[in-house]
Amino acid sequence: MAASWEWDESLYAGSAPHYAVGRMPYPPSLARAIGDALGSDGSGRLLDVGCGPGSLTLLVSPLFESAVGVDADAGMLVEARRQAARAGIDNVEWRQLRAEDLPADLGRFDVVTFAQSFHWMDQEAVARQVRAMLRPDGVWVHVSATTHRGAAGPDPSPHPQPPWDRIDELVAAYLGPVRRAGRGILPAGTSSGEDEVMRRAGFTASARLDLERGEIVDRPLDDVVAAVFSLSSSAPHLFGDRLGAFEADLRRLLRSSSPGGRFSERARDIGVTMWRP
């Protein structure tokens, strides 16, 4: 990760309610694919690290006897508990802590999942710590996905695609050209090279799943606005007292692209890599 950036608790401040609305949900086929690959029988313990509002946790927790979702953002866990209650899921414990603070007396797990979260962490340290928390036959499941926006392309669809390039320009007009993240900046983006990190920590890739989606998702204007505020680079707190002005400009931009206030875009494919210690 860029040396100029350090994590702070404001990274996703105010984003949690928007995240649950603005991110396209993981499909049920993802849970089925993970369950089939693991040979799940409803037993065992799951740990979801960087769980956010429970997007993956609540989807896969029925595969296990019990689950723990951990996240550094208190607002994300408030939303996760709300979503769990709404879904009638009661086998998940929610804990506010950073991944770097694991194991935090949570015990051993059969499966640990990371979905759109590992790139924010001290990867070397977290990989070592999580390896020690896995049972000898345990599995690390890494879900790679982009859910705030769909795939680019000239797909036929009932409504216009969200004007993401113009949205990015609007964000830059308010926040500057360099990507914001918490109280810092990310001029070079987040870390890459996760495969090498995993191998150095003593993991071996055991399976790769590629879920082709392809469905066209209908998105109301409010959902696209929520998608923008769900991003660390345009989290609500970054705009300060200009938040209302930015949202007004964003809504005007979206209305100019779709006067009816409806958008469509193709859901992106999802990659899953399973690692064993």
Protein backbone atom coordinates (compact mmCIF):
# COMPACT_ATOMS: atom_id res chain seq x y z
CA MET A 1 0.00 0.00 0.00
CA ALA A 2 1.21 3.53 -0.71
CA ALA A 3 3.65 4.64 1.99
CA SER A 4 1.89 8.00 2.33
CA TRP A 5 -1.34 6.41 3.54
CA GLU A 6 -2.22 5.03 6.96
CA TRP A 7 -5.55 3.51 7.93
CA ASP A 8 -7.80 5.59 10.16
CA GLU A 9 -11.28 5.04 11.54
CA SER A 10 -12.91 7.53 9.17
CA LEU A 11 -12.21 5.39 6.08
CA TYR A 12 -15.88 4.47 5.59
CA ALA A 13 -17.46 6.95 8.03
CA GLY A 14 -21.09 7.48 7.10
CA SER A 15 -21.00 4.93 4.27
CA ALA A 16 -22.68 1.95 5.93
CA PRO A 17 -26.36 2.69 5.12
CA HIS A 18 -25.34 3.60 1.57
CA TYR A 19 -23.22 0.45 1.21
CA ALA A 20 -26.14 -1.83 1.96
CA VAL A 21 -28.26 -0.10 -0.70
CA GLY A 22 -25.75 0.97 -3.33
CA ARG A 23 -23.73 -2.22 -3.69
CA MET A 24 -25.22 -4.92 -5.90
CA PRO A 25 -25.79 -7.97 -3.67
CA TYR A 26 -23.79 -11.13 -4.10
CA PRO A 27 -25.95 -13.72 -5.89
CA PRO A 28 -27.20 -16.91 -4.19
CA SER A 29 -25.10 -18.83 -6.72
CA LEU A 30 -21.99 -17.57 -4.91
CA ALA A 31 -23.03 -19.27 -1.68
CA ARG A 32 -23.88 -22.45 -3.57
CA ALA A 33 -20.52 -22.48 -5.33
CA ILE A 34 -18.61 -21.91 -2.09
CA GLY A 35 -20.67 -24.53 -0.26
CA ASP A 36 -20.13 -27.11 -3.00
CA ALA A 37 -16.38 -26.44 -3.13
CA LEU A 38 -16.09 -26.76 0.65
CA GLY A 39 -18.39 -29.77 0.91
CA SER A 40 -20.40 -27.87 3.52
CA ASP A 41 -22.73 -29.89 5.73
CA GLY A 42 -23.97 -27.12 8.04
CA SER A 43 -21.26 -27.61 10.65
CA GLY A 44 -18.14 -25.67 11.51
CA ARG A 45 -17.27 -22.05 12.26
CA LEU A 46 -16.91 -19.16 9.81
CA LEU A 47 -14.95 -15.93 10.29
CA ASP A 48 -15.65 -13.08 7.84
CA VAL A 49 -12.93 -10.43 8.06
CA GLY A 50 -13.79 -6.90 7.00
CA CYS A 51 -17.42 -7.95 6.84
CA GLY A 52 -18.90 -4.49 6.26
CA PRO A 53 -22.70 -4.61 6.56
CA GLY A 54 -22.66 -8.40 6.32
CA SER A 55 -22.93 -8.61 2.53
CA LEU A 56 -21.08 -11.94 2.32
CA THR A 57 -21.44 -13.01 5.96
CA LEU A 58 -25.22 -13.28 5.83
CA LEU A 59 -25.13 -15.02 2.45
CA VAL A 60 -22.83 -17.84 3.54
CA SER A 61 -23.50 -18.10 7.28
CA PRO A 62 -26.31 -20.67 6.71
CA LEU A 63 -23.56 -23.03 5.48
CA PHE A 64 -22.12 -23.12 9.02
CA GLU A 65 -23.19 -23.82 12.57
CA SER A 66 -21.94 -20.40 13.66
CA ALA A 67 -20.18 -17.36 12.23
CA VAL A 68 -18.32 -14.26 13.38
CA GLY A 69 -18.20 -11.06 11.35
CA VAL A 70 -15.53 -8.51 12.23
CA ASP A 71 -15.14 -4.97 10.94
CA ALA A 72 -13.35 -1.85 12.10
CA ASP A 73 -16.28 0.46 11.34
CA ALA A 74 -18.99 0.63 14.00
CA GLY A 75 -21.58 1.88 11.52
CA MET A 76 -21.03 -1.14 9.30
CA LEU A 77 -21.80 -3.46 12.20
CA VAL A 78 -24.95 -1.53 13.11
CA GLU A 79 -26.12 -2.11 9.55
CA ALA A 80 -25.01 -5.75 9.63
CA ARG A 81 -27.07 -6.42 12.75
CA ARG A 82 -30.05 -4.72 11.15
CA GLN A 83 -29.74 -6.79 8.00
CA ALA A 84 -29.33 -10.00 10.03
CA ALA A 85 -32.48 -9.28 12.03
CA ARG A 86 -34.36 -8.47 8.84
CA ALA A 87 -33.27 -11.79 7.31
CA GLY A 88 -33.96 -13.78 10.50
CA ILE A 89 -30.33 -14.94 10.72
CA ASP A 90 -29.24 -15.50 14.30
CA ASN A 91 -26.06 -17.60 14.10
CA VAL A 92 -23.67 -14.64 13.56
CA GLU A 93 -21.74 -12.76 16.24
CA TRP A 94 -20.55 -9.28 15.27
CA ARG A 95 -17.31 -7.80 16.63
CA GLN A 96 -15.80 -4.38 16.05
CA LEU A 97 -12.08 -4.72 15.54
CA ARG A 98 -9.41 -4.32 12.91
CA ALA A 99 -8.07 -7.39 11.17
CA GLU A 100 -4.64 -6.47 12.54
CA ASP A 101 -6.03 -7.02 16.06
CA LEU A 102 -6.85 -10.67 15.43
CA PRO A 103 -6.97 -13.30 16.92
CA ALA A 104 -8.73 -11.32 19.70
CA ASP A 105 -9.58 -14.53 21.58
CA LEU A 106 -12.04 -15.58 18.87
CA GLY A 107 -10.77 -19.15 18.73
CA ARG A 108 -10.22 -21.42 15.74
CA PHE A 109 -12.21 -21.49 12.50
CA ASP A 110 -12.91 -23.90 9.70
CA VAL A 111 -13.28 -21.18 7.06
CA VAL A 112 -12.17 -17.55 6.94
CA THR A 113 -13.55 -15.27 4.23
CA PHE A 114 -12.37 -11.94 2.85
CA ALA A 115 -14.52 -10.08 0.32
CA GLN A 116 -13.40 -6.69 -1.03
CA SER A 117 -11.48 -6.09 2.19
CA PHE A 118 -7.95 -7.59 2.24
CA HIS A 119 -6.46 -4.71 0.21
CA TRP A 120 -7.12 -2.31 3.11
CA MET A 121 -5.09 -4.33 5.60
CA ASP A 122 -1.51 -4.96 6.61
CA GLN A 123 -1.62 -8.04 4.44
CA GLU A 124 1.56 -9.75 5.62
CA ALA A 125 0.57 -9.51 9.28
CA VAL A 126 -3.08 -10.43 8.75
CA ALA A 127 -2.23 -13.45 6.60
CA ARG A 128 0.08 -14.82 9.31
CA GLN A 129 -2.42 -14.17 12.09
CA VAL A 130 -5.34 -15.72 10.22
CA ARG A 131 -3.29 -18.78 9.29
CA ALA A 132 -2.82 -19.43 13.00
CA MET A 133 -6.59 -19.15 13.54
CA LEU A 134 -7.47 -21.76 10.92
CA ARG A 135 -7.89 -25.39 11.85
CA PRO A 136 -5.33 -27.68 10.15
CA ASP A 137 -7.83 -28.55 7.40
CA GLY A 138 -9.26 -25.03 7.26
CA VAL A 139 -9.74 -22.85 4.18
CA TRP A 140 -9.21 -19.17 3.44
CA VAL A 141 -11.81 -18.01 0.88
CA HIS A 142 -10.98 -14.81 -1.00
CA VAL A 143 -13.85 -13.24 -2.95
CA SER A 144 -12.79 -10.77 -5.63
CA ALA A 145 -15.63 -8.62 -6.95
CA THR A 146 -16.73 -5.12 -7.90
CA THR A 147 -20.29 -4.47 -6.77
CA HIS A 148 -20.75 -0.69 -6.72
CA ARG A 149 -20.84 -0.51 -10.52
CA GLY A 150 -21.44 -2.87 -13.41
CA ALA A 151 -19.30 -3.89 -16.34
CA ALA A 152 -18.63 -1.33 -19.05
CA GLY A 153 -19.85 -2.10 -22.54
CA PRO A 154 -22.57 -1.47 -25.11
CA ASP A 155 -25.01 -3.95 -23.62
CA PRO A 156 -28.62 -3.58 -24.73
CA SER A 157 -30.60 -2.62 -21.66
CA PRO A 158 -33.95 -1.02 -20.82
CA HIS A 159 -32.35 2.09 -19.28
CA PRO A 160 -29.13 4.12 -19.70
CA GLN A 161 -25.99 3.03 -17.88
CA PRO A 162 -24.88 5.27 -15.01
CA PRO A 163 -22.42 7.90 -16.32
CA TRP A 164 -19.54 6.71 -14.16
CA ASP A 165 -16.84 8.73 -15.92
CA ARG A 166 -18.78 11.94 -15.35
CA ILE A 167 -19.51 10.91 -11.75
CA ASP A 168 -15.76 10.45 -11.19
CA GLU A 169 -15.15 13.90 -12.66
CA LEU A 170 -17.72 15.41 -10.31
CA VAL A 171 -16.14 13.76 -7.28
CA ALA A 172 -12.73 15.07 -8.38
CA ALA A 173 -14.17 18.57 -8.78
CA TYR A 174 -15.19 18.51 -5.11
CA LEU A 175 -12.39 16.44 -3.54
CA GLY A 176 -9.44 16.96 -5.87
CA PRO A 177 -7.84 14.75 -8.51
CA VAL A 178 -6.01 12.43 -6.09
CA ARG A 179 -8.02 9.58 -4.59
CA ARG A 180 -9.08 10.23 -1.01
CA ALA A 181 -9.17 7.56 1.69
CA GLY A 182 -10.02 8.42 5.28
CA ARG A 183 -7.91 11.39 6.36
CA GLY A 184 -5.24 10.55 3.79
CA ILE A 185 -4.80 10.02 0.07
CA LEU A 186 -4.04 7.02 -2.13
CA PRO A 187 -2.15 8.35 -5.16
CA ALA A 188 -1.15 4.82 -6.23
CA GLY A 189 -4.31 3.00 -5.15
CA THR A 190 -4.47 0.03 -2.80
CA SER A 191 -2.06 -2.89 -2.58
CA SER A 192 -1.76 -5.67 -5.11
CA GLY A 193 0.32 -8.85 -5.15
CA GLU A 194 -2.00 -10.68 -2.76
CA ASP A 195 -1.09 -14.11 -4.16
CA GLU A 196 2.56 -13.64 -3.19
CA VAL A 197 1.53 -12.47 0.28
CA MET A 198 -0.49 -15.64 0.75
CA ARG A 199 2.34 -17.91 -0.38
CA ARG A 200 4.82 -16.20 1.92
CA ALA A 201 2.39 -16.74 4.81
CA GLY A 202 2.35 -20.47 4.11
CA PHE A 203 -0.81 -20.88 2.02
CA THR A 204 -1.31 -22.84 -1.18
CA ALA A 205 -4.06 -22.08 -3.68
CA SER A 206 -6.33 -25.12 -3.83
CA ALA A 207 -9.23 -24.01 -6.04
CA ARG A 208 -10.34 -21.16 -8.26
CA LEU A 209 -14.00 -20.46 -8.99
CA ASP A 210 -15.18 -17.99 -11.62
CA LEU A 211 -18.84 -17.05 -11.45
CA GLU A 212 -20.10 -15.58 -14.67
CA ARG A 213 -23.10 -13.40 -13.96
CA GLY A 214 -24.21 -11.51 -17.01
CA GLU A 215 -27.60 -10.40 -15.71
CA ILE A 216 -28.73 -6.85 -16.36
CA VAL A 217 -29.46 -5.07 -13.08
CA ASP A 218 -32.09 -2.32 -12.93
CA ARG A 219 -30.90 0.46 -10.62
CA PRO A 220 -33.02 3.40 -9.41
CA LEU A 221 -31.33 6.78 -9.20
CA ASP A 222 -31.22 6.58 -5.38
CA ASP A 223 -29.26 3.33 -5.59
CA VAL A 224 -26.62 4.92 -7.82
CA VAL A 225 -26.30 7.84 -5.39
CA ALA A 226 -25.87 5.31 -2.57
CA ALA A 227 -23.23 3.48 -4.61
CA VAL A 228 -21.18 6.68 -4.85
CA PHE A 229 -21.39 7.30 -1.10
CA SER A 230 -20.51 3.65 -0.40
CA LEU A 231 -16.98 4.22 -1.70
CA SER A 232 -14.09 5.15 0.57
CA SER A 233 -13.02 7.67 -2.08
CA SER A 234 -16.34 9.51 -1.86
CA ALA A 235 -17.55 8.66 1.64
CA PRO A 236 -19.97 11.28 3.00
CA HIS A 237 -17.58 12.72 5.61
CA LEU A 238 -15.06 13.74 2.94
CA PHE A 239 -17.37 16.46 1.62
CA GLY A 240 -17.77 18.24 4.95
CA ASP A 241 -20.23 21.13 4.74
CA ARG A 242 -20.38 20.71 0.94
CA LEU A 243 -22.09 17.32 1.18
CA GLY A 244 -25.54 18.71 0.34
CA ALA A 245 -24.21 20.64 -2.65
CA PHE A 246 -22.38 17.58 -3.97
CA GLU A 247 -25.44 15.36 -3.67
CA ALA A 248 -27.59 17.95 -5.43
CA ASP A 249 -25.07 18.16 -8.29
CA LEU A 250 -24.85 14.37 -8.44
CA ARG A 251 -28.61 14.01 -8.70
CA ARG A 252 -28.76 16.66 -11.42
CA LEU A 253 -26.06 14.81 -13.35
CA LEU A 254 -27.94 11.53 -13.06
CA ARG A 255 -31.23 13.13 -14.11
CA SER A 256 -29.56 14.58 -17.18
CA SER A 257 -28.46 11.06 -18.16
CA SER A 258 -31.79 9.41 -17.37
CA PRO A 259 -34.76 11.77 -16.98
CA GLY A 260 -36.83 8.84 -15.77
CA GLY A 261 -34.40 8.19 -12.94
CA ARG A 262 -33.72 4.55 -13.89
CA PHE A 263 -30.42 2.96 -14.89
CA SER A 264 -29.33 -0.49 -16.02
CA GLU A 265 -25.93 -2.19 -16.07
CA ARG A 266 -24.52 -5.67 -16.34
CA ALA A 267 -23.39 -7.24 -13.07
CA ARG A 268 -19.69 -8.06 -13.01
CA ASP A 269 -18.32 -11.58 -12.74
CA ILE A 270 -17.00 -12.77 -9.38
CA GLY A 271 -13.75 -14.61 -8.70
CA VAL A 272 -13.17 -16.87 -5.71
CA THR A 273 -9.78 -18.25 -4.70
CA MET A 274 -9.49 -20.86 -1.97
CA TRP A 275 -6.25 -21.14 -0.04
CA ARG A 276 -5.19 -23.88 2.34
CA PRO A 277 -2.42 -23.66 4.95
